[in-house]
XYZ file of C-alpha atoms in Angstrom:
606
model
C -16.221 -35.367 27.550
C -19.529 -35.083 29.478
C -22.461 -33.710 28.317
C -22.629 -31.213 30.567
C -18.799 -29.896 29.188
C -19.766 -29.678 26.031
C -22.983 -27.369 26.583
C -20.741 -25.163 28.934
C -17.961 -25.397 25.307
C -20.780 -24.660 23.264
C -21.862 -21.720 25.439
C -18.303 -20.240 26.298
C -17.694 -20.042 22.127
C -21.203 -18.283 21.816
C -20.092 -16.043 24.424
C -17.136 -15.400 22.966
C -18.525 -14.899 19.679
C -20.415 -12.658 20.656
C -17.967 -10.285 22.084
C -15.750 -10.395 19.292
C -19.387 -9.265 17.160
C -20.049 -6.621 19.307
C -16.313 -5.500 19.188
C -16.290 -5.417 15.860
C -19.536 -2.967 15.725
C -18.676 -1.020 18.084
C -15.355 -0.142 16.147
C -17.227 0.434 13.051
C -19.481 2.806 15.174
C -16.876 4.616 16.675
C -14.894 4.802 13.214
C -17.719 6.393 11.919
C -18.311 9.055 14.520
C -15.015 10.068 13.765
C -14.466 11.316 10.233
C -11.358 12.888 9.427
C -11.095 16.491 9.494
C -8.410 17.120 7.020
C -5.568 15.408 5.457
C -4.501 12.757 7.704
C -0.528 11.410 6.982
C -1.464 8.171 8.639
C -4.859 6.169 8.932
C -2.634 4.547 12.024
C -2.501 7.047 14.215
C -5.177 9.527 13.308
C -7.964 6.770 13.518
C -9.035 6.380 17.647
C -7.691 3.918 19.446
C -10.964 2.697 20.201
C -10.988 1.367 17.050
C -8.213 -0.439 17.046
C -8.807 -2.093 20.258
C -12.001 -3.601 18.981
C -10.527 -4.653 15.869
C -7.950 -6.694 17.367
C -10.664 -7.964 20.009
C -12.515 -9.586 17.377
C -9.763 -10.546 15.337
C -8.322 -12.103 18.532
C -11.992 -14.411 19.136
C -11.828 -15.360 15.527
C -8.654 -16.829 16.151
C -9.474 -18.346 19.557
C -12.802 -20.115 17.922
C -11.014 -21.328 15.125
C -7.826 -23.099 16.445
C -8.125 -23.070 20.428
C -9.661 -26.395 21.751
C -11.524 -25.493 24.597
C -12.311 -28.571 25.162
C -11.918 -32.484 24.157
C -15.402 -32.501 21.917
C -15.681 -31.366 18.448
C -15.071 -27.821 17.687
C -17.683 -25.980 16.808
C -17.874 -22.567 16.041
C -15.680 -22.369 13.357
C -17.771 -21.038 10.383
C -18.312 -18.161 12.656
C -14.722 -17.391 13.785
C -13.795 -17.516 9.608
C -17.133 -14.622 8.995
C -15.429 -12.494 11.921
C -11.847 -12.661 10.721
C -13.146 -11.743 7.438
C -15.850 -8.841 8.765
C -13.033 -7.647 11.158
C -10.696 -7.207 7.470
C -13.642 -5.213 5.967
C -13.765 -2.814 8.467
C -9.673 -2.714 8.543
C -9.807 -2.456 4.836
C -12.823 0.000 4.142
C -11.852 2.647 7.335
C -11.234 5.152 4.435
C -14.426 4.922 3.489
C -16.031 4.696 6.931
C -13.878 7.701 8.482
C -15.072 9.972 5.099
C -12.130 10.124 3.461
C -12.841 11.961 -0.241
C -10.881 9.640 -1.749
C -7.784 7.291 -1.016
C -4.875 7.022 -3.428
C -2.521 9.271 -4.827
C -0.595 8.886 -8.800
C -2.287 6.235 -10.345
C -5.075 6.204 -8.305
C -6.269 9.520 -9.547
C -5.584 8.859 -13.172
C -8.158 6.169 -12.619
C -10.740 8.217 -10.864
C -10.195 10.797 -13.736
C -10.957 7.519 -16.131
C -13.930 6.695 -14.342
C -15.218 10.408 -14.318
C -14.458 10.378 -18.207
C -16.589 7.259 -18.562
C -19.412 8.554 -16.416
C -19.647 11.941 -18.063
C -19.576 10.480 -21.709
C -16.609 12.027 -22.489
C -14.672 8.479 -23.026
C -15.564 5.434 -24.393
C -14.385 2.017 -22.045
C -12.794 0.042 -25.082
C -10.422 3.603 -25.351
C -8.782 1.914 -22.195
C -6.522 -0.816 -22.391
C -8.120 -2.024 -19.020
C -11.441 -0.513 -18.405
C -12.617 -3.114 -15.574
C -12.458 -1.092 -12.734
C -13.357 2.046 -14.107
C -16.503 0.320 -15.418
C -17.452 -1.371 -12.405
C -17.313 1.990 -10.397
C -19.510 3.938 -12.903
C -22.057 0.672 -12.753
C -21.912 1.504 -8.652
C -22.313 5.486 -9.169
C -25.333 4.659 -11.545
C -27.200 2.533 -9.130
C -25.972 3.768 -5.824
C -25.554 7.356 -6.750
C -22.899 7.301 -4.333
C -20.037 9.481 -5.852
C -17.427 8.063 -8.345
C -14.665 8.615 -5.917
C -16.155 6.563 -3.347
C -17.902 3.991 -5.581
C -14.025 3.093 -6.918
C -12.952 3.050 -3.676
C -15.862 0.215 -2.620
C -14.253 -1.603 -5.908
C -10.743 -1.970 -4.229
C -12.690 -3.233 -0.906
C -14.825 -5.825 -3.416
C -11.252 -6.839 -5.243
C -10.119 -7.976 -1.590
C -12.907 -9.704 -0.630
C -12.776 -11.966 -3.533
C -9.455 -12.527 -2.848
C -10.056 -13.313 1.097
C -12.987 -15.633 -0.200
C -11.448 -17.818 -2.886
C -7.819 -18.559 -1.558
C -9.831 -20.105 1.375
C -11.940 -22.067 -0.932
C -9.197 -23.077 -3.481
C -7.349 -24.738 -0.618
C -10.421 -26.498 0.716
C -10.764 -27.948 -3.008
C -6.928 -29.286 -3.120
C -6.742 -30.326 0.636
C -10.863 -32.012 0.651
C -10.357 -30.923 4.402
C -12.397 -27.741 5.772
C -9.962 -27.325 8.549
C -7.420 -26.081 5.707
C -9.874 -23.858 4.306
C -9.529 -21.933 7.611
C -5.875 -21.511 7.917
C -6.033 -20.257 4.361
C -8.542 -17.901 5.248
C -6.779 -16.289 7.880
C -3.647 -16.794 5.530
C -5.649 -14.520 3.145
C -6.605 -11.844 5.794
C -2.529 -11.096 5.817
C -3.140 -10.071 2.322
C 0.307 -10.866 0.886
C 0.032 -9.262 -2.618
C -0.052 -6.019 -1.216
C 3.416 -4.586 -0.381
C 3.032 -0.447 -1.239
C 5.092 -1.249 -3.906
C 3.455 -1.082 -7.241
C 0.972 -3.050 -5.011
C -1.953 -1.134 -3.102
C -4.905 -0.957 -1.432
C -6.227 1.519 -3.514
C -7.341 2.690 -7.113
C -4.845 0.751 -8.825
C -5.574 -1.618 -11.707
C -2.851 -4.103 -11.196
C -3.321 -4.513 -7.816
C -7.462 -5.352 -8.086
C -6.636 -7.949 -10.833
C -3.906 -9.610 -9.174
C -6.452 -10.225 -6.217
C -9.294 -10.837 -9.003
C -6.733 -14.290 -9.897
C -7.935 -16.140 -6.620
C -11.006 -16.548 -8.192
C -9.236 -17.291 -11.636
C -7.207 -20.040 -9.624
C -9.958 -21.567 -7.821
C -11.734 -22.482 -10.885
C -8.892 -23.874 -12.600
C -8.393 -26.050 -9.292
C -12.119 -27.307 -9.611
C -11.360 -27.618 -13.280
C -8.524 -30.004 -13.265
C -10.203 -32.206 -10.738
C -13.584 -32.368 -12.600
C -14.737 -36.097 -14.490
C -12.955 -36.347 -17.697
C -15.809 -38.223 -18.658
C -18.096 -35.690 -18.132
C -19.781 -33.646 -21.425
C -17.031 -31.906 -23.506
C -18.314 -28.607 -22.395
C -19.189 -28.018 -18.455
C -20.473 -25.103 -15.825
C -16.758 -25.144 -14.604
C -15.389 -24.904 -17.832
C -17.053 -22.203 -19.217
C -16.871 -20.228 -15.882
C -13.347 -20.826 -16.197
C -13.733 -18.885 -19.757
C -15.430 -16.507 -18.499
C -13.576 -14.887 -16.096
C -10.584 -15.400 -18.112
C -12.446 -12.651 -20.124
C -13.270 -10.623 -17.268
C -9.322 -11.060 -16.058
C -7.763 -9.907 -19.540
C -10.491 -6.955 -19.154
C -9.019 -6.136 -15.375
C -5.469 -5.812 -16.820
C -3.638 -7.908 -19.408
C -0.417 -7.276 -18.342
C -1.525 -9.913 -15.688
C -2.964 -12.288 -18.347
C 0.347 -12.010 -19.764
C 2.399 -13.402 -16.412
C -1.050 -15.665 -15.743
C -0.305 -16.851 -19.670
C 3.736 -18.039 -18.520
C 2.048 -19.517 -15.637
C -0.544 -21.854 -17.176
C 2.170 -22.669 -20.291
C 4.133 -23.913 -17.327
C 1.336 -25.982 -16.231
C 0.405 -27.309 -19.608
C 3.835 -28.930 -19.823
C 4.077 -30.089 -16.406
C 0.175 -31.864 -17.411
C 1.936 -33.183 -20.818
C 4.817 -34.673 -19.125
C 3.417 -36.159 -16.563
C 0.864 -38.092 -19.521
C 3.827 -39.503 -20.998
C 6.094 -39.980 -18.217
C 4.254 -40.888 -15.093
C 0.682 -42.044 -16.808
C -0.427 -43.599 -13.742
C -0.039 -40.320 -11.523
C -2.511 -38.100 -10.360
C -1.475 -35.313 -12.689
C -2.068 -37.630 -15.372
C -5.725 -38.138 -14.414
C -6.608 -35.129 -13.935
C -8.568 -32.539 -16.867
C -5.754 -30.763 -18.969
C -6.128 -26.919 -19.166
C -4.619 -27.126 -22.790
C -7.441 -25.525 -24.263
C -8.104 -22.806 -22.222
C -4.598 -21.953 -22.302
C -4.878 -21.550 -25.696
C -8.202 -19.466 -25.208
C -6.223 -17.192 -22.945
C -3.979 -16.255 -25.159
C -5.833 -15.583 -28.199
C -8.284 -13.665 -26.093
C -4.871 -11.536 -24.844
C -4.012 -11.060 -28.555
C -7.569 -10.186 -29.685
C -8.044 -7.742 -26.766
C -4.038 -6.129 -27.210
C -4.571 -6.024 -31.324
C -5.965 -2.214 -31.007
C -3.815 -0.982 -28.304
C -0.682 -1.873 -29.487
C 0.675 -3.843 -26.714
C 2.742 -5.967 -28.605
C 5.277 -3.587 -30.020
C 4.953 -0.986 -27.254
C 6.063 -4.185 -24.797
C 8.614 -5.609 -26.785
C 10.112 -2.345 -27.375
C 10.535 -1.649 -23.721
C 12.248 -4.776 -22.816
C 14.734 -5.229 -25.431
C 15.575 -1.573 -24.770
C 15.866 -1.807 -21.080
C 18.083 -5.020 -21.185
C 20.179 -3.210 -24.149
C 20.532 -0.095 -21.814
C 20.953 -2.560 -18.677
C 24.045 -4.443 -20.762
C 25.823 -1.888 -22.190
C 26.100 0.149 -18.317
C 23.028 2.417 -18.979
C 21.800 4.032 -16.244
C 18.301 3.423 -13.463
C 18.279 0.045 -13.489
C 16.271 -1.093 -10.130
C 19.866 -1.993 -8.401
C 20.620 1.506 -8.740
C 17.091 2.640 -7.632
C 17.410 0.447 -4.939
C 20.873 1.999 -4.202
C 19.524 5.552 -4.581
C 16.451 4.705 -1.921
C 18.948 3.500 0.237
C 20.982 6.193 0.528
C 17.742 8.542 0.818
C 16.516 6.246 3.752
C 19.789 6.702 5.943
C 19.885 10.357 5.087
C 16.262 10.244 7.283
C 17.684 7.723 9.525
C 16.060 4.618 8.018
C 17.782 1.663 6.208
C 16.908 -0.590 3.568
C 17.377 -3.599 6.005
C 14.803 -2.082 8.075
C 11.873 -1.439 5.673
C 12.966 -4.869 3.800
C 11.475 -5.898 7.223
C 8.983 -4.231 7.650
C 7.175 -5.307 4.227
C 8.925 -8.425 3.433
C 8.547 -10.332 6.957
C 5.840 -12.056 6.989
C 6.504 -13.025 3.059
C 9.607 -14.581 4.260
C 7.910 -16.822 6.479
C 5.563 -18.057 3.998
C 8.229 -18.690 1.265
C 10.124 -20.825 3.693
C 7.158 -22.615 4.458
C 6.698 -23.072 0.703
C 10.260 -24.175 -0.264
C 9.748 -26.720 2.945
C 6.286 -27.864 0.986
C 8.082 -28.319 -2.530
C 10.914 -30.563 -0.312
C 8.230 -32.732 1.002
C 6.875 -33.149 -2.761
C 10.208 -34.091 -3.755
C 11.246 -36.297 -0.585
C 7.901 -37.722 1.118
C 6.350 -39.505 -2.058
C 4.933 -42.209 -0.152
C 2.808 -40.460 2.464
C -0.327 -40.268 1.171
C -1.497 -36.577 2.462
C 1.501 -35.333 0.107
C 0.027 -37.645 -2.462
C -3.595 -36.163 -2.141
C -2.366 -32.438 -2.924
C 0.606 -33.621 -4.720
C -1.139 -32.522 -8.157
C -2.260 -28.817 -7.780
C 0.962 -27.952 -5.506
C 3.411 -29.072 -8.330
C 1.118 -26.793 -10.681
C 1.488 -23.696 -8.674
C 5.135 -24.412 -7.409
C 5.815 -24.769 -11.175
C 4.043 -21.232 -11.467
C 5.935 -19.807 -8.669
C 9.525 -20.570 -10.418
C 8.513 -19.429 -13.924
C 7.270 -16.092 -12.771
C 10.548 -15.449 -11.837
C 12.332 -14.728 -14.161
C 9.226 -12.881 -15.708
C 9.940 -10.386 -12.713
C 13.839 -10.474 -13.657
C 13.017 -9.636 -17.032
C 11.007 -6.231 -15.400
C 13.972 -5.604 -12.959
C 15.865 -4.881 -16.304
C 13.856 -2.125 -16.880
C 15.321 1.381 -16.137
C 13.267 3.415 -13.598
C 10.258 0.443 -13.302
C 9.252 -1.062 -10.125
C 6.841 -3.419 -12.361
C 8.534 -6.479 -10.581
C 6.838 -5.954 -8.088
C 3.432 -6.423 -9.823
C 4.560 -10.199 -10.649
C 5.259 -10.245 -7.171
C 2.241 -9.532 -6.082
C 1.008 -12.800 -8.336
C 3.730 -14.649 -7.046
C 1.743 -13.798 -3.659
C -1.480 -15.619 -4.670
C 0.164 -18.943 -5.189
C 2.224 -18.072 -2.064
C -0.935 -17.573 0.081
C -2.375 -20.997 -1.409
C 0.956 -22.838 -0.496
C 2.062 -21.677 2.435
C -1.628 -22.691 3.664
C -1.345 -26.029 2.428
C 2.270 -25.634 4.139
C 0.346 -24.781 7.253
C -1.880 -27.479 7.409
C 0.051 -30.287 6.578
C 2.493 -29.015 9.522
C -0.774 -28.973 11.698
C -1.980 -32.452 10.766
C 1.863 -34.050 11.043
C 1.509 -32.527 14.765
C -2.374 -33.826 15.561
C -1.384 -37.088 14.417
C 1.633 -37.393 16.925
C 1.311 -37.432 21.003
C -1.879 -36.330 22.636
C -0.112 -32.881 24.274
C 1.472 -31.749 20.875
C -1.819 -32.639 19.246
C -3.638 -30.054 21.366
C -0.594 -27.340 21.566
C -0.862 -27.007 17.849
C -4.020 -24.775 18.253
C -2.743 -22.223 20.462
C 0.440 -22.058 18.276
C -1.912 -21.777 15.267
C -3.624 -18.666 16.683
C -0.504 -17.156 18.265
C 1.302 -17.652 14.972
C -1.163 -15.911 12.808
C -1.712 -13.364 15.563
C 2.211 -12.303 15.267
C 1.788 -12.334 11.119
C -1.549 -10.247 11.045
C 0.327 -7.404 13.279
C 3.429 -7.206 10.758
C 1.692 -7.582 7.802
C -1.438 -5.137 8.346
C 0.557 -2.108 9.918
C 2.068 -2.008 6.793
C -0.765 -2.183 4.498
C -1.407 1.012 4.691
C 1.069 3.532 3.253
C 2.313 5.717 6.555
C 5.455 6.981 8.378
C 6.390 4.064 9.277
C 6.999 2.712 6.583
C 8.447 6.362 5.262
C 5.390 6.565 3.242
C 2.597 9.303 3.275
C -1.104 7.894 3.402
C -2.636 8.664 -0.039
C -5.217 10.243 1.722
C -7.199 12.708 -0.377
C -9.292 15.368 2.301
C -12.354 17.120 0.541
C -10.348 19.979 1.487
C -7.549 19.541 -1.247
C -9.289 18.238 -3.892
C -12.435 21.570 -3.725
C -8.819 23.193 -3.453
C -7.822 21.632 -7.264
C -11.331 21.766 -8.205
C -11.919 25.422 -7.782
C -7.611 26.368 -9.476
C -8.814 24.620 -12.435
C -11.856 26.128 -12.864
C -10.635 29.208 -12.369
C -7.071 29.338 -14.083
C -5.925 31.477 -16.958
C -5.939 28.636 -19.901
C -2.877 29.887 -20.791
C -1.225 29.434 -17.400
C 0.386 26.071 -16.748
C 0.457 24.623 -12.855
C 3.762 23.509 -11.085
C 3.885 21.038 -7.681
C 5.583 18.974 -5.708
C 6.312 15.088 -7.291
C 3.513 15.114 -10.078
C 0.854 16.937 -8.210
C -1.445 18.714 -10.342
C -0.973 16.797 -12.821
C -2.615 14.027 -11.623
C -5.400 15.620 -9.588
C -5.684 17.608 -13.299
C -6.702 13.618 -14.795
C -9.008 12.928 -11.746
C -11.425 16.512 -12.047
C -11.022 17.064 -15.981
C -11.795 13.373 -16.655
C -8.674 13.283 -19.477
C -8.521 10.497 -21.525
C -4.581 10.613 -22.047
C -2.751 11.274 -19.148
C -1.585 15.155 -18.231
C 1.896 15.934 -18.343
C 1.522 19.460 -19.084
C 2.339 20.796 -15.339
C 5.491 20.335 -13.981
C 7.409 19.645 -10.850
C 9.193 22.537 -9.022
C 13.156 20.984 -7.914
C 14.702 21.272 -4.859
C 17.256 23.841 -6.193
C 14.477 25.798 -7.862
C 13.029 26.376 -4.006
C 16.582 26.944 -3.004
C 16.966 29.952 -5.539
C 13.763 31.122 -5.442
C 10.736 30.370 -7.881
C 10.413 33.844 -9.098
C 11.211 34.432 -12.453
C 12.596 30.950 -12.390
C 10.559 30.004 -15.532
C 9.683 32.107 -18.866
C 6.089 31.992 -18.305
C 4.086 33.188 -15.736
C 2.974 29.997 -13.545
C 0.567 28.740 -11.080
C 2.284 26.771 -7.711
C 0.274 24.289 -5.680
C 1.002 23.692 -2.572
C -0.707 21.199 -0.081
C -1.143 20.420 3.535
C -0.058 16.720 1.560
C 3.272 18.385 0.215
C 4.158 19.664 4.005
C 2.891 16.921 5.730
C 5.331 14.346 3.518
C 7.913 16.332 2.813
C 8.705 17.750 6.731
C 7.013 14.964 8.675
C 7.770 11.484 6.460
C 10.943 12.917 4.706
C 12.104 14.655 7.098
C 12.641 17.983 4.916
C 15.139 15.238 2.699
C 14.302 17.334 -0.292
C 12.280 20.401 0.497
C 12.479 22.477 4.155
C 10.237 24.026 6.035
C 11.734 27.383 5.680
C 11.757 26.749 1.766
C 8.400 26.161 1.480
C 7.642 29.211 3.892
C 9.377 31.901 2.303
C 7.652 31.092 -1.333
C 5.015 33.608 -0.232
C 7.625 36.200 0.370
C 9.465 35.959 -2.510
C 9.256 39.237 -5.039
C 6.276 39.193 -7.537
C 4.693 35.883 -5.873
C 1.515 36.258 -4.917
C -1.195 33.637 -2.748
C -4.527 33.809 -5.058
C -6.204 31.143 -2.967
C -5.961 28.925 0.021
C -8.720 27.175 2.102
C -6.903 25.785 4.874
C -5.038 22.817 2.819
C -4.382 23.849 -0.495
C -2.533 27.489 -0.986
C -2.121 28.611 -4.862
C 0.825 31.352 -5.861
C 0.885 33.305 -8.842
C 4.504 32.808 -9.871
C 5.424 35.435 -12.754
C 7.795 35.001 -15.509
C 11.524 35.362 -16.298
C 9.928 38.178 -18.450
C 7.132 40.165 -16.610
C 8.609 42.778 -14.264
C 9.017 42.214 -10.628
């Protein structure tokens, strides 16, 4: 290559850095000059197109400058292409915050802000909660920033991901000694795996921040296991390894608990391989023994007051004693139940499978074709360089599983899913490793497959970003409302609760004002005081339905998923119409996006 090529290859990636920068900005810009008005039932389509067009620009150049020869010198530019990816995924990620939403997350998510609020106020003491990492973390943001609890514990979620996009990147560097892997696990990371809207979110959601807050966990134990033996018994690795096992059981430890089965696993996989293959690499390599142990008895110490223990136990044995003897909402019949609720509104479980699950699909069959080249390609010696930490986390990968079987037991749980979403992280790391060992097997054969493996590197990952990131976010298409929470509803909560008749209970629509009651009142235990209004109740009419007089919420949310996303499945627009017109009912407030009835009782004269 003449030196003339390689300054016009230099300047042609600066170029085109540069235009995927200025993309990127100009999305954020435009993003920002256009909040959202009102409760939006998907970030998808209500966000301008504008913004999506320079999102995918940039994303686009990232991918270009990072696999795409453009010539036959080195390539340069990479460092840069891996900073846009991941800049491109914080604006993707933090939109909610950039478009003005309130706050983003419905159920738990509230709950948590309520937690946060409790903890700000004074009213509720951290080591009340059982996980208290988040909420912490948001009030330390409020406190500084004085940027308002709802938004500070939405820039938590954002942080939780960013860890996560930065250390699966890193770990595989550290098992593959090769930055070139480090950037397909980057981008690997940007498809962010552990999130599937199923127990899994990108939002307020305990679970879901810790299970990305184990990348970090992960890369330490990586650096751990390959540190000298012969260094002093205590090192900086090793005690950050400690360290944020403390900070992980703090985030939630449930996951310590599936982490603990995990490094167990890995313990006897590092004790076998002593006695059975002491020459090996996993027999050279630092045992985690000890901090295994230190997990645990920091799980036990931390669970001791909360009773975990019992309260656990209890719910397994009883959900495998109701699953045995035919008890009823186990998840195959949830499963059935969804199904038959998706074809009633012209969807099918085949379909959203799809629509989540694609993209994991891929990965695990890269994975399973990693563990076969473990098993069947001892000799080469790239399979012997990562041969150590892939066994480790395949291990990890096939004793989590029956961890989730033991949670699919459980009537009316979805928990499964959250060890899925761990199974994700050491998914993300293999597949990666997968990945690259695919893309040096093809630079090390002819010359014209050697340079067609870029391209197909960048195409590739430009297919998996699409299905994986329209799907992030909770929408229609995926027959999901956005959790989207408009200033408009909650000043509509905020000024019912002020104003209600203490003696006056609120009903909703699927567990409304209950949990908007946790996020403005700060509770400590959750509210289950308010309660749902059924399908037949709307049918026959709310009044005089109950024995006390009530109060009925209704949202812009409640219309927007129930006619638009359900497609009026349970409740129909006529239903929810005619509540106004029913005898004794009467509308005591509305502001646009949150109406509130006076509903009197089966007693009080109508």
């Amino acid at each position: 290559m003449s030196h003339q090529s390689a300054i016009n290859d230099g300047l042609l990636r600066k170029v085109a850095l540069s235009i995927g920068f200025l993309a990127l900005a100009g999305s954020a810009l435009v993003a920002r000059g256009s909040p959202a008005t009102g409760y939006e039932v998907s970030i998808y389509a209500m966000t301008p197109s504008a913004v999506w067009v320079g999102l995918m620009v940039a994303m686009a150049v990232a991918l270009t400058i990072a696999f795409v020869p453009f010539g036959d010198g080195p390539r340069g530019g990479r460092p840069f292409a891996v900073v846009l990816g991941g800049l491109t995924m914080v604006v993707f990620a933090a939109l909610p915050i950039i478009r003005g939403y309130r706050f983003q997350g419905h159920y738990d998510a509230l709950t948590h802000l309520g937690w946060a609020r409790g903890i700000s106020e004074g009213t509720m003491s951290p080591f009340e909660l059982f996980y208290p990492a988040i909420h912490v973390t948001t009030v330390f943001i409020n406190s500084v920033t004085g940027i308002p609890l709802s938004r500070s514990l939405m820039f938590v979620v954002l942080v939780s991901m960013l860890v996560f996009c930065v250390f699966v990147p890193l770990c595989v560097g550290v098992i593959t000694e090769d930055n070139r892997a480090a950037v397909i696990a980057a981008f690997a990371a940007f498809l962010l795996l552990p999130i599937t809207t199923i127990s899994m979110y990108l939002s307020a959601h305990a679970m879901s921040q810790a299970v990305f807050f184990s990348a970090l966990l992960l890369f330490l134990f990586v650096k751990y296991v390959r540190s000298d033996q012969s260094l002093a018994t205590v090192s900086a690795i090793g005690t950050a390894f400690s360290l944020v096992a403390v900070a992980a059981v703090v985030y939630h430890p449930q996951l310590v608990v599936h982490l603990i089965a995990a490094f167990v696993a890995i313990c006897a996989v590092q004790f076998l391989a002593r006695r059975i293959a002491s020459e090996g690499t996993i027999a050279g390599q630092t045992p985690v023994y000890g901090h295994t142990v230190f997990l645990i008895g920091l799980f036990l110490l931390w669970s001791a007051d909360h009773g975990f223990f019992g309260g656990m136990f209890e719910y397994f044995f009883s959900a495998a004693f109701d699953f045995f003897l035919g008890g009823s909402g186990s998840a195959g019949e949830q499963v059935a139940t969804q199904g038959a609720s998706l074809s009633e509104i012209g969807g099918s479980l085949g379909e959203i499978f799809l629509k989540l699950f694609s993209v994991h699909l891929v990965f695990s069959a890269l994975v399973g074709g990693l563990i076969l080249g473990l098993i069947f390609l001892r000799d080469s010696p790239w399979v012997d360089r990562i041969a150590a930490e892939t066994t480790y986390f395949a291990v990890a990968l096939i004793v989590l599983v029956p961890v989730a079987g033991a949670y699919f037991f459980a009537p009316g749980s979805s928990m499964y899913f959250r060890v899925f979403g761990l199974m994700m992280v050491f998914l993300t790391i293999l597949g990666a490793v997968a990945i690259y060992g695919l893309t040096e097997r093809l630079r090390s054969g002819r010359p014209a497959v050697a340079v067609s493996a870029g391209p197909l590197l960048a195409i590739g990952f430009t297919v998996l970003l699409v299905l994986s990131l329209v799907a992030i976010f909770p929408s229609p298409y995926t027959y999901n409302a956005s959790p989207h929470v408009s200033e408009t509803t909650m000043s509509g909560y905020e000024t019912a609760f002020d104003s209600q008749d203490d003696e006056i209970d609120f009903l909703g629509l699927r567990d409304g004002p209950n949990r908007y009651d946790d996020a403005i009142n700060g509770n400590e235990d959750r509210s289950w005081e308010h309660r749902d209004v059924q399908a037949d109740e709307f049918r026959d009419g709310v009044s005089g339905q109950y024995e006390d007089d009530r109060y009925l919420a209704l949202t812009q949310v409640d219309r927007d998923r129930e006619l638009t996303v359900y497609d009026e499945l349970r409740y129909t627009e006529s239903e929810l119409d005619a509540i106004e017109n029913e005898p004794g009912v009467n509308r005591i407030q509305s502001n646009g996006e949150f109406d509130l009835y006076y509903v009197p009782g089966a007693t009080e004269e109508v």
